[in-house]
C-alpha cells in the first residue's frame, strides 16, 4: 500500500492521540532515560525543545531534568513576519506562555529572549512519523525542514538535531521529498536510532 504523506500524517496522528495518559507518562519517563545515555544530551547546555501537542511524546520530564542541571531550554515560536519559519526563545519557570494559531503554547515574543539557532547545542524535534532511514514527517508546515535546512554533520553541526517520538510513530517507509532533512538520531522510549 502506497499511502500519501497526508494519509500517513493522519493515520499516525490518530494512533498517538489514542495513547492513554498512563502510556504517555511512562513513555515520557522512558524517553528521558534513553536521552540520558547519550553524550550529545549529557554535554548539551543549550537545548531546543517543544511543548507536547496532539499526542506527541511529552518532553516535560526532559525539560525538568535540564532545568535541574542548570541548562538553558528554548521553545519554538512562529515567526511573526517570516511565514513558515521558527524563532527559538528562552524558556524558564517564569516565562509567560500564550497560545499560537495552532493552539500550542509558546513564549510571548520578546526580542531579548531570542537565541540564534546555531547557538543551541541540541535541538530535540517533534515529528509525526519516521522510518528506519531517519526520514521524518512533521505536521506539514515545513517549519523544522526550514530550521534544519542549513544543518550539516561536519560543515554546520550546531544544533545537533534529534527527533523524539513514540514507538507507534515508526512507519515502513516515508516518501522523502527533496527538502526533507533526514535526522542523524531519533529517540523513542524503547530505543535510540542512529544513522
Ligand atoms: N509541539 C509542537 N510544537 C510545534 C510544532 C510541532 O510539530 N509540535 N511545529 C512543527 O512544525 C511548529 C508548529 N507547526 C504546526 C503545524 C500544523 C499544525 C496543525 O495542527 N495543523 C492543522 C491544520 C492547519 C490549521 O489549523 O491552520 C492540522 O493539521 O489539523 C500544528 C502545528 C512549531 N511548534
Ligand atoms: N527548506 C525549505 N525551504 C522552503 N520551503 C520548504 C523547505 N522545507 C519545506 N518547505 C515547504 O514546506 C511545506 C511543508 O513541508 P513538509 O510537508 O515536508 O512539512 P513537515 O516536515 O511535515 O513539517 P515540519 O517540518 O513543520 O514538521 C512544503 O510545501 C515545502 O515546499
Coordinates of C-alpha atoms and ligand atoms in Angstrom, one line a residue:
X1 CA 0.0 0.0 0.0
X2 CA 1.5 3.3 -1.0
X3 CA 0.0 6.0 1.2
X4 CA 0.4 9.7 0.6
X5 CA 2.2 11.9 3.1
X6 CA -1.1 13.4 4.1
X7 CA -2.6 9.9 4.7
X8 CA 0.4 8.8 6.8
X9 CA 0.2 12.0 8.8
X10 CA -3.5 11.5 9.6
X11 CA -3.1 7.8 10.4
X12 CA -0.1 8.2 12.8
X13 CA -1.6 11.3 14.4
X14 CA -4.7 9.2 15.3
X15 CA -2.5 6.4 16.6
X16 CA -0.6 8.7 19.0
X17 CA -3.7 10.6 20.1
X18 CA -5.2 7.3 21.3
X19 CA -2.4 6.7 23.8
X20 CA -3.7 6.8 27.4
X21 CA -2.4 9.3 30.0
X22 CA -0.6 6.4 31.7
X23 CA 1.0 5.4 28.4
X24 CA 2.1 9.0 27.9
X25 CA 3.6 9.3 31.3
X26 CA 5.5 6.1 31.0
X27 CA 6.7 7.0 27.5
X28 CA 7.9 10.4 28.7
X29 CA 9.9 9.0 31.6
X30 CA 11.4 6.2 29.4
X31 CA 12.4 8.8 26.9
X32 CA 14.3 10.8 29.5
X33 CA 16.2 7.6 30.5
X34 CA 17.1 7.0 26.8
X35 CA 18.4 10.5 26.3
X36 CA 20.5 10.4 29.5
X37 CA 22.6 7.7 28.0
X38 CA 23.6 9.9 25.1
X39 CA 26.8 12.1 25.1
X40 CA 25.0 14.6 22.8
X41 CA 22.5 15.1 25.6
X42 CA 24.9 14.8 28.6
X43 CA 27.2 17.5 27.0
X44 CA 24.5 19.9 25.9
X45 CA 24.0 23.2 27.8
X46 CA 21.5 24.9 25.4
X47 CA 18.7 22.8 24.2
X48 CA 15.8 23.4 21.9
X49 CA 12.6 21.6 22.8
X50 CA 8.8 21.8 22.4
X51 CA 5.6 21.6 24.4
X52 CA 3.6 18.5 23.7
X53 CA 0.6 18.8 21.5
X54 CA -1.6 16.3 19.6
X55 CA -0.4 13.2 21.4
X56 CA 3.3 13.9 20.9
X57 CA 5.7 12.4 23.3
X58 CA 5.9 14.8 26.2
X59 CA 9.3 16.4 26.8
X60 CA 8.2 17.7 30.2
X61 CA 10.4 15.3 32.3
X62 CA 13.3 16.2 30.0
X63 CA 12.7 19.9 30.5
X64 CA 12.6 19.5 34.3
X65 CA 15.8 17.5 34.2
X66 CA 17.6 20.1 32.1
X67 CA 16.4 22.9 34.3
X68 CA 17.6 21.0 37.4
X69 CA 21.0 20.6 35.8
X70 CA 21.1 24.4 35.1
X71 CA 20.8 24.1 31.3
X72 CA 19.1 26.6 29.2
X73 CA 15.9 25.5 27.4
X74 CA 14.4 27.1 24.3
X75 CA 11.0 26.7 22.6
X76 CA 9.9 27.3 19.1
X77 CA 7.8 30.4 18.4
X78 CA 6.1 31.0 15.0
X79 CA 8.0 33.8 13.3
X80 CA 5.7 36.9 13.3
X81 CA 6.7 38.0 9.7
X82 CA 8.6 35.3 8.1
X83 CA 6.0 32.7 7.3
X84 CA 6.9 29.1 7.8
X85 CA 9.9 30.0 10.0
X86 CA 10.5 29.4 13.7
X87 CA 12.3 31.5 16.3
X88 CA 13.7 29.8 19.4
X89 CA 13.0 31.7 22.7
X90 CA 14.4 31.1 26.2
X91 CA 12.1 29.2 28.4
X92 CA 12.3 29.1 32.2
X93 CA 9.8 28.7 35.1
X94 CA 8.7 32.3 34.8
X95 CA 8.2 32.5 31.1
X96 CA 4.8 33.8 30.1
X97 CA 3.2 31.5 27.5
X98 CA 0.5 32.4 25.0
X99 CA -1.2 30.1 22.5
X100 CA -0.2 30.4 18.9
X101 CA -2.5 30.0 15.9
X102 CA -2.4 26.2 16.2
X103 CA -3.3 26.3 19.9
X104 CA 0.2 25.4 21.0
X105 CA 1.5 27.4 24.0
X106 CA 4.7 29.4 23.1
X107 CA 6.7 32.1 24.9
X108 CA 5.4 35.6 24.3
X109 CA 7.6 37.3 21.7
X110 CA 10.5 39.1 23.4
X111 CA 13.5 40.1 21.4
X112 CA 15.9 39.7 24.3
X113 CA 14.9 36.0 24.7
X114 CA 15.7 35.0 21.1
X115 CA 18.6 32.6 20.6
X116 CA 20.3 32.4 17.3
X117 CA 19.7 28.8 16.1
X118 CA 23.3 27.9 15.8
X119 CA 23.9 29.0 19.4
X120 CA 22.0 25.9 20.5
X121 CA 23.9 22.6 21.1
X122 CA 21.0 20.3 20.7
X123 CA 17.6 20.5 19.0
X124 CA 15.0 17.9 20.1
X125 CA 12.4 18.0 17.3
X126 CA 8.8 16.9 17.3
X127 CA 7.7 14.7 14.4
X128 CA 4.6 12.9 13.2
X129 CA 6.2 9.8 11.6
X130 CA 9.7 8.4 11.0
X131 CA 11.1 5.5 9.1
X132 CA 14.1 3.2 9.6
X133 CA 16.3 5.5 7.4
X134 CA 15.8 8.6 9.6
X135 CA 13.3 10.3 7.3
X136 CA 10.9 12.5 9.3
X137 CA 7.4 13.7 8.5
X138 CA 6.1 16.6 10.5
X139 CA 2.8 18.4 10.9
X140 CA 3.0 19.8 7.4
X141 CA 4.2 23.4 7.9
X142 CA 7.8 22.7 6.8
X143 CA 8.9 24.6 10.0
X144 CA 11.5 22.1 11.1
X145 CA 12.6 21.4 7.5
X146 CA 13.4 25.1 7.1
X147 CA 15.0 25.2 10.6
X148 CA 17.3 22.2 9.6
X149 CA 17.9 23.2 6.0
X150 CA 21.4 24.6 6.8
X151 CA 22.4 21.8 9.1
X152 CA 25.4 19.6 8.1
X153 CA 27.1 17.0 10.2
X154 CA 30.6 18.4 9.6
X155 CA 30.3 21.8 8.0
X156 CA 27.4 23.2 10.1
X157 CA 26.9 20.8 13.0
X158 CA 25.0 23.0 15.5
X159 CA 22.5 22.4 16.8
X160 CA 22.6 18.6 16.7
X161 CA 19.0 17.5 15.8
X162 CA 17.4 14.6 17.5
X163 CA 13.8 13.6 16.7
X164 CA 11.5 12.5 19.6
X165 CA 8.7 10.0 19.0
X166 CA 6.6 7.3 20.4
X167 CA 7.4 3.8 19.2
X168 CA 4.0 3.8 17.3
X169 CA 5.1 6.6 15.1
X170 CA 7.5 4.4 13.2
X171 CA 6.3 3.6 9.7
X172 CA 7.6 1.2 7.0
X173 CA 8.9 3.9 4.6
X174 CA 8.3 7.6 4.1
X175 CA 8.2 9.1 0.6
X176 CA 11.1 11.6 1.1
X177 CA 11.0 15.0 -0.5
X178 CA 14.0 17.0 -1.8
X179 CA 13.7 19.5 1.1
X180 CA 13.5 16.7 3.8
X181 CA 16.5 16.6 6.1
X182 CA 17.0 13.1 7.4
X183 CA 17.7 13.1 11.1
X184 CA 21.0 11.7 12.4
X185 CA 19.2 10.4 15.5
X186 CA 15.7 9.6 16.7
X187 CA 14.9 8.8 20.4
X188 CA 11.9 6.7 21.4
X189 CA 11.0 5.2 24.8
X190 CA 12.4 1.8 23.7
X191 CA 15.3 2.7 21.5
X192 CA 17.7 5.3 20.2
X193 CA 18.1 5.1 16.4
X194 CA 21.3 6.4 15.0
X195 CA 22.4 6.8 11.3
Ligands
LIG1 N1 4.6 20.7 20.0 C1 4.9 21.2 18.7 N2 5.2 22.5 18.6 C2 5.5 22.9 17.4 C3 5.5 22.1 16.2 C4 5.1 20.7 16.4 O1 5.1 19.9 15.5 N3 4.9 20.3 17.7 N4 5.8 22.6 15.0 C5 6.3 21.9 13.9 O2 6.3 22.2 12.8 C6 5.5 24.1 14.8 C7 4.0 24.3 14.6 N5 3.6 23.6 13.5 C8 2.3 23.1 13.3 C9 1.8 22.9 12.0 C10 0.5 22.5 11.8 C11 -0.4 22.3 12.9 C12 -1.8 21.9 12.7 O3 -2.4 21.5 13.7 N6 -2.3 22.0 11.5 C13 -3.8 21.7 11.3 C14 -4.3 22.4 10.1 C15 -3.8 23.8 10.0 C16 -4.6 24.9 10.6 O4 -5.4 24.6 11.6 O5 -4.5 26.0 10.2 C17 -4.0 20.2 11.1 O6 -3.1 19.6 10.5 O7 -5.0 19.7 11.6 C18 0.1 22.4 14.2 C19 1.4 22.8 14.4 C20 6.1 24.8 16.0 N7 5.7 24.3 17.2
LIG2 N1 13.9 24.3 3.3 C1 12.7 24.7 2.8 N2 12.6 25.8 2.1 C2 11.5 26.3 1.5 N3 10.3 25.6 1.7 C3 10.3 24.4 2.4 C4 11.5 23.9 2.9 N4 11.2 22.8 3.6 C5 9.9 22.6 3.4 N5 9.3 23.6 2.7 C6 7.9 23.6 2.3 O1 7.1 23.4 3.4 C7 6.0 22.6 3.0 C8 5.7 21.5 4.0 O2 6.7 20.6 4.0 P1 6.5 19.1 4.7 O3 5.2 18.6 4.3 O4 7.7 18.3 4.4 O5 6.5 19.5 6.2 P2 6.7 18.7 7.5 O6 8.1 18.0 7.5 O7 5.6 17.8 7.6 O8 6.6 19.8 8.7 P3 7.5 20.3 9.8 O9 8.9 20.4 9.3 O10 6.9 21.7 10.2 O11 7.4 19.4 11.0 C9 6.2 22.1 1.7 O12 5.2 22.6 0.8 C10 7.6 22.6 1.3 O13 7.6 23.1 0.0

